[in-house]
Amino acid sequence: YVRPGQAIDSPLSDTGFKQAEAAGHYLKEVKINSVYVSDMLRAQQTAETILKHSHSCSALPINLDYLLKERSFGITEGRQMKELKELANTAGQSFLDFTPPGGETKEQVMERFKTFWEKLLQQIGDKHWDADSGSNLPLAQIQTPVEGKADDGLQDVPVHVLVVTHGAYMCEAVRYFLEELNCSIPLLSNKSHMLSLSPNTGLCRFIVTLEKENGRFRLAQIHCVFIHRVDHLKLSQE
């Protein structure tokens, strides 16, 4: 397996397209209001494949954002994953904790995500805020499901945003949610699983509650409904 990172803007493989197709079928009944996608080709192709199966939003515009790019792995980009792991082992670190020469640190990736997150809150708030009814359900009314269904957690939630990004980048996004935003952990999960590398087209869902103060939107609460879900891949094999 080759670590593409940022330097190699490779398309999806045949397997990648099949996985994106499976995700699209799984999410076809979910009404999506906005779409934000890494500007890398494989992420764009994933988003386009998911949306083409949608029953309600197949023509929705895609917002490409460089802030959602995969983490840069410096001199190891384009090399076999085993080379990156060997370098990390030599340094006494896991490959996710290790920063190859010329690569981004985890802290740099998190700062990039924070910039995207703040922009996302303002854009979604400006577009969808309802001054009479508020933004979203109180967290106390949202129950974490045990069984995996495509609409888990979406009942009565007014705005649904699809974000398509990359595995190593997502690790730092989830770390930010857990460690700085006090995001709740879903039933039958734990912090270690939350911070693990998501499989290709792994699905994560977060319920976000916004507040408006002095003309700007800020996070009130965030709850993880599920993390790294691959039910769609299992269904596609049946």
Coordinates of C-alpha atoms in Angstrom, one line a residue:
Y1 CA 0.0 0.0 0.0
V2 CA 1.4 3.4 -1.1
R3 CA 1.0 6.4 1.3
P4 CA -0.3 9.1 -1.1
G5 CA -0.5 12.0 1.4
Q6 CA -0.7 15.4 -0.4
A7 CA 2.0 15.2 -3.0
I8 CA 0.4 12.5 -5.1
D9 CA -3.1 13.6 -6.2
S10 CA -4.1 10.1 -7.2
P11 CA -7.6 9.0 -8.3
L12 CA -9.7 6.4 -6.6
S13 CA -8.7 2.8 -7.3
D14 CA -11.3 0.3 -8.5
T15 CA -11.7 -0.8 -4.9
G16 CA -12.1 2.8 -3.8
F17 CA -14.9 3.4 -6.3
K18 CA -16.7 0.3 -5.1
Q19 CA -16.4 1.5 -1.5
A20 CA -17.7 5.0 -2.5
E21 CA -20.6 3.4 -4.3
A22 CA -21.4 1.3 -1.2
A23 CA -21.4 4.5 0.9
G24 CA -23.6 6.2 -1.6
H25 CA -26.2 3.4 -1.5
Y26 CA -26.1 3.4 2.3
L27 CA -26.7 7.2 2.5
K28 CA -29.1 7.5 -0.4
E29 CA -32.1 8.4 1.8
V30 CA -30.2 11.0 3.9
K31 CA -31.1 14.5 3.0
I32 CA -27.9 16.5 2.8
N33 CA -28.0 20.3 2.9
S34 CA -24.3 21.2 2.3
V35 CA -21.2 19.3 1.1
Y36 CA -17.5 20.2 2.0
V37 CA -14.8 18.1 0.4
S38 CA -11.0 18.0 0.3
D39 CA -9.7 19.4 -3.0
M40 CA -7.8 16.2 -3.6
L41 CA -9.1 14.1 -6.5
R42 CA -9.8 10.9 -4.6
A43 CA -12.0 12.9 -2.1
Q44 CA -13.8 14.7 -4.9
Q45 CA -14.6 11.4 -6.7
T46 CA -15.8 9.9 -3.4
A47 CA -18.2 12.8 -2.8
E48 CA -19.5 12.8 -6.4
T49 CA -20.1 9.0 -6.2
I50 CA -22.0 9.3 -2.9
L51 CA -24.1 12.2 -4.2
K52 CA -25.1 10.6 -7.4
H53 CA -27.0 7.9 -5.5
S54 CA -28.8 10.5 -3.3
H55 CA -32.6 10.6 -3.7
S56 CA -32.8 14.3 -2.7
C57 CA -29.6 16.1 -3.3
S58 CA -27.7 14.6 -6.3
A59 CA -27.3 18.1 -7.9
L60 CA -26.0 19.7 -4.7
P61 CA -22.9 21.9 -5.3
I62 CA -19.6 20.6 -3.8
N63 CA -17.5 23.1 -1.8
L64 CA -13.8 22.1 -2.3
D65 CA -11.5 23.2 0.5
Y66 CA -7.7 22.9 0.7
L67 CA -8.0 22.9 4.5
L68 CA -9.4 19.4 4.3
K69 CA -6.4 18.0 2.5
E70 CA -4.7 14.8 3.8
R71 CA -1.8 15.3 6.2
S72 CA 1.5 15.8 4.4
F73 CA 3.9 12.9 5.1
G74 CA 7.0 14.6 3.7
I75 CA 9.7 12.5 2.2
T76 CA 7.6 9.3 2.6
E77 CA 4.8 10.3 0.3
G78 CA 4.5 8.0 -2.7
R79 CA 6.4 5.3 -0.8
Q80 CA 5.1 2.0 0.6
M81 CA 3.3 2.3 3.9
K82 CA 5.8 -0.2 5.4
E83 CA 8.6 2.3 4.8
L84 CA 6.8 4.9 6.9
K85 CA 6.1 2.4 9.6
E86 CA 9.8 1.4 9.6
L87 CA 10.9 5.0 10.0
A88 CA 8.3 5.4 12.8
N89 CA 9.5 2.2 14.6
T90 CA 13.1 3.4 14.4
A91 CA 12.0 6.7 16.1
G92 CA 10.1 4.7 18.7
Q93 CA 6.7 6.0 17.6
S94 CA 3.5 4.8 15.9
F95 CA 3.2 5.9 12.3
L96 CA 0.3 8.3 13.2
D97 CA 2.5 10.0 15.8
F98 CA 5.6 10.1 13.7
T99 CA 6.4 13.2 11.6
P100 CA 8.6 12.3 8.6
P101 CA 11.2 14.9 7.5
G102 CA 9.3 17.6 5.5
G103 CA 5.9 16.4 6.8
E104 CA 3.2 18.0 8.8
T105 CA 3.1 17.5 12.6
K106 CA -0.2 16.4 14.2
E107 CA -0.4 19.9 15.8
Q108 CA -0.2 21.5 12.4
V109 CA -2.9 19.3 11.0
M110 CA -5.1 20.1 14.0
E111 CA -4.6 23.9 13.5
R112 CA -5.6 23.5 9.8
F113 CA -8.7 21.6 10.9
K114 CA -9.6 24.3 13.5
T115 CA -9.5 26.9 10.8
F116 CA -11.9 24.8 8.6
W117 CA -14.2 24.1 11.6
E118 CA -14.6 27.8 12.5
K119 CA -15.3 28.6 8.9
L120 CA -17.8 25.8 8.7
L121 CA -19.7 26.9 11.8
Q122 CA -20.1 30.5 10.4
Q123 CA -21.1 29.4 6.9
I124 CA -23.7 26.8 8.1
G125 CA -25.0 29.2 10.7
D126 CA -25.4 32.1 8.2
K127 CA -27.1 29.8 5.7
H128 CA -29.5 27.8 8.0
W129 CA -29.9 29.6 11.3
D130 CA -33.6 30.0 12.3
A131 CA -33.9 32.8 14.8
D132 CA -37.3 31.6 16.1
S133 CA -36.5 27.9 16.7
G134 CA -32.8 28.0 17.4
S135 CA -30.2 25.8 15.7
N136 CA -30.6 22.1 16.7
L137 CA -31.9 19.7 19.2
P138 CA -30.7 19.8 22.8
L139 CA -28.1 17.1 23.3
A140 CA -30.2 15.5 26.1
Q141 CA -32.8 14.5 23.5
I142 CA -30.4 12.7 21.2
Q143 CA -30.1 9.0 22.0
T144 CA -27.0 7.1 20.8
P145 CA -28.2 4.1 18.8
V146 CA -26.9 0.6 19.3
E147 CA -27.9 -0.8 15.9
G148 CA -26.4 0.7 12.8
K149 CA -28.8 2.4 10.5
A150 CA -28.2 5.1 7.9
D151 CA -30.4 7.6 9.6
D152 CA -29.1 7.1 13.1
G153 CA -29.2 10.4 15.0
L154 CA -30.8 12.4 12.2
Q155 CA -34.4 12.4 13.4
D156 CA -35.6 16.0 13.9
V157 CA -32.1 17.4 13.1
P158 CA -32.8 20.2 10.6
V159 CA -29.4 20.6 8.8
H160 CA -27.2 17.8 7.5
V161 CA -23.7 18.5 6.3
L162 CA -21.5 15.9 4.4
V163 CA -17.7 16.4 4.9
V164 CA -15.3 14.2 2.9
T165 CA -11.7 14.2 4.0
H166 CA -8.9 11.7 4.7
G167 CA -7.9 9.2 7.4
A168 CA -4.9 10.7 9.0
Y169 CA -6.4 14.2 8.9
M170 CA -9.6 12.8 10.5
C171 CA -7.6 11.5 13.4
E172 CA -6.7 15.0 14.4
A173 CA -10.2 16.3 13.8
V174 CA -11.6 13.7 16.2
R175 CA -8.8 14.4 18.7
Y176 CA -9.8 18.1 18.6
F177 CA -13.5 17.2 19.2
L178 CA -12.6 14.9 22.1
E179 CA -9.9 16.8 23.9
E180 CA -10.9 20.5 23.3
L181 CA -14.6 20.4 22.6
N182 CA -15.5 17.7 25.1
C183 CA -17.4 15.6 22.5
S184 CA -19.3 12.7 24.0
I185 CA -18.3 9.1 23.0
P186 CA -20.9 6.8 21.5
L187 CA -22.1 3.7 23.3
L188 CA -19.9 0.7 22.8
S189 CA -16.9 2.8 21.8
N190 CA -13.9 4.3 23.6
K191 CA -11.3 7.0 23.2
S192 CA -8.7 4.7 21.7
H193 CA -11.2 3.5 19.0
M194 CA -12.3 7.1 18.3
L195 CA -8.7 8.1 17.7
S196 CA -7.8 5.1 15.5
L197 CA -7.3 5.4 11.7
S198 CA -10.6 5.2 10.0
P199 CA -10.9 2.6 7.2
N200 CA -11.5 3.8 3.6
T201 CA -15.0 5.3 3.4
G202 CA -15.5 4.8 7.1
L203 CA -18.5 6.9 8.2
C204 CA -18.6 9.2 11.3
R205 CA -21.6 11.2 12.4
F206 CA -21.6 14.1 14.8
I207 CA -24.5 16.1 16.1
V208 CA -23.6 19.7 16.6
T209 CA -25.6 22.4 18.4
L210 CA -24.9 26.0 17.6
E211 CA -25.5 29.2 19.6
K212 CA -25.5 32.7 18.2
E213 CA -23.8 35.5 20.2
N214 CA -22.9 39.0 19.0
G215 CA -23.6 38.1 15.4
R216 CA -21.3 35.0 15.3
F217 CA -22.0 31.3 15.7
R218 CA -20.2 29.2 18.2
L219 CA -20.4 25.6 19.3
A220 CA -22.8 24.8 22.2
Q221 CA -22.5 21.0 22.3
I222 CA -21.1 18.2 20.1
H223 CA -22.1 14.5 20.3
C224 CA -20.7 11.6 18.3
V225 CA -23.4 9.3 17.1
F226 CA -21.1 6.7 15.5
I227 CA -17.5 6.5 14.4
H228 CA -15.6 4.6 11.7
R229 CA -18.8 2.8 10.6
V230 CA -18.4 0.3 7.7
D231 CA -21.8 -1.2 7.6
H232 CA -22.1 -0.2 4.0
L233 CA -19.1 -2.3 3.0
K234 CA -20.6 -5.3 4.8
L235 CA -23.9 -4.8 3.0
S236 CA -22.2 -4.5 -0.4
Q237 CA -20.6 -7.9 0.1
E238 CA -23.8 -9.7 0.8

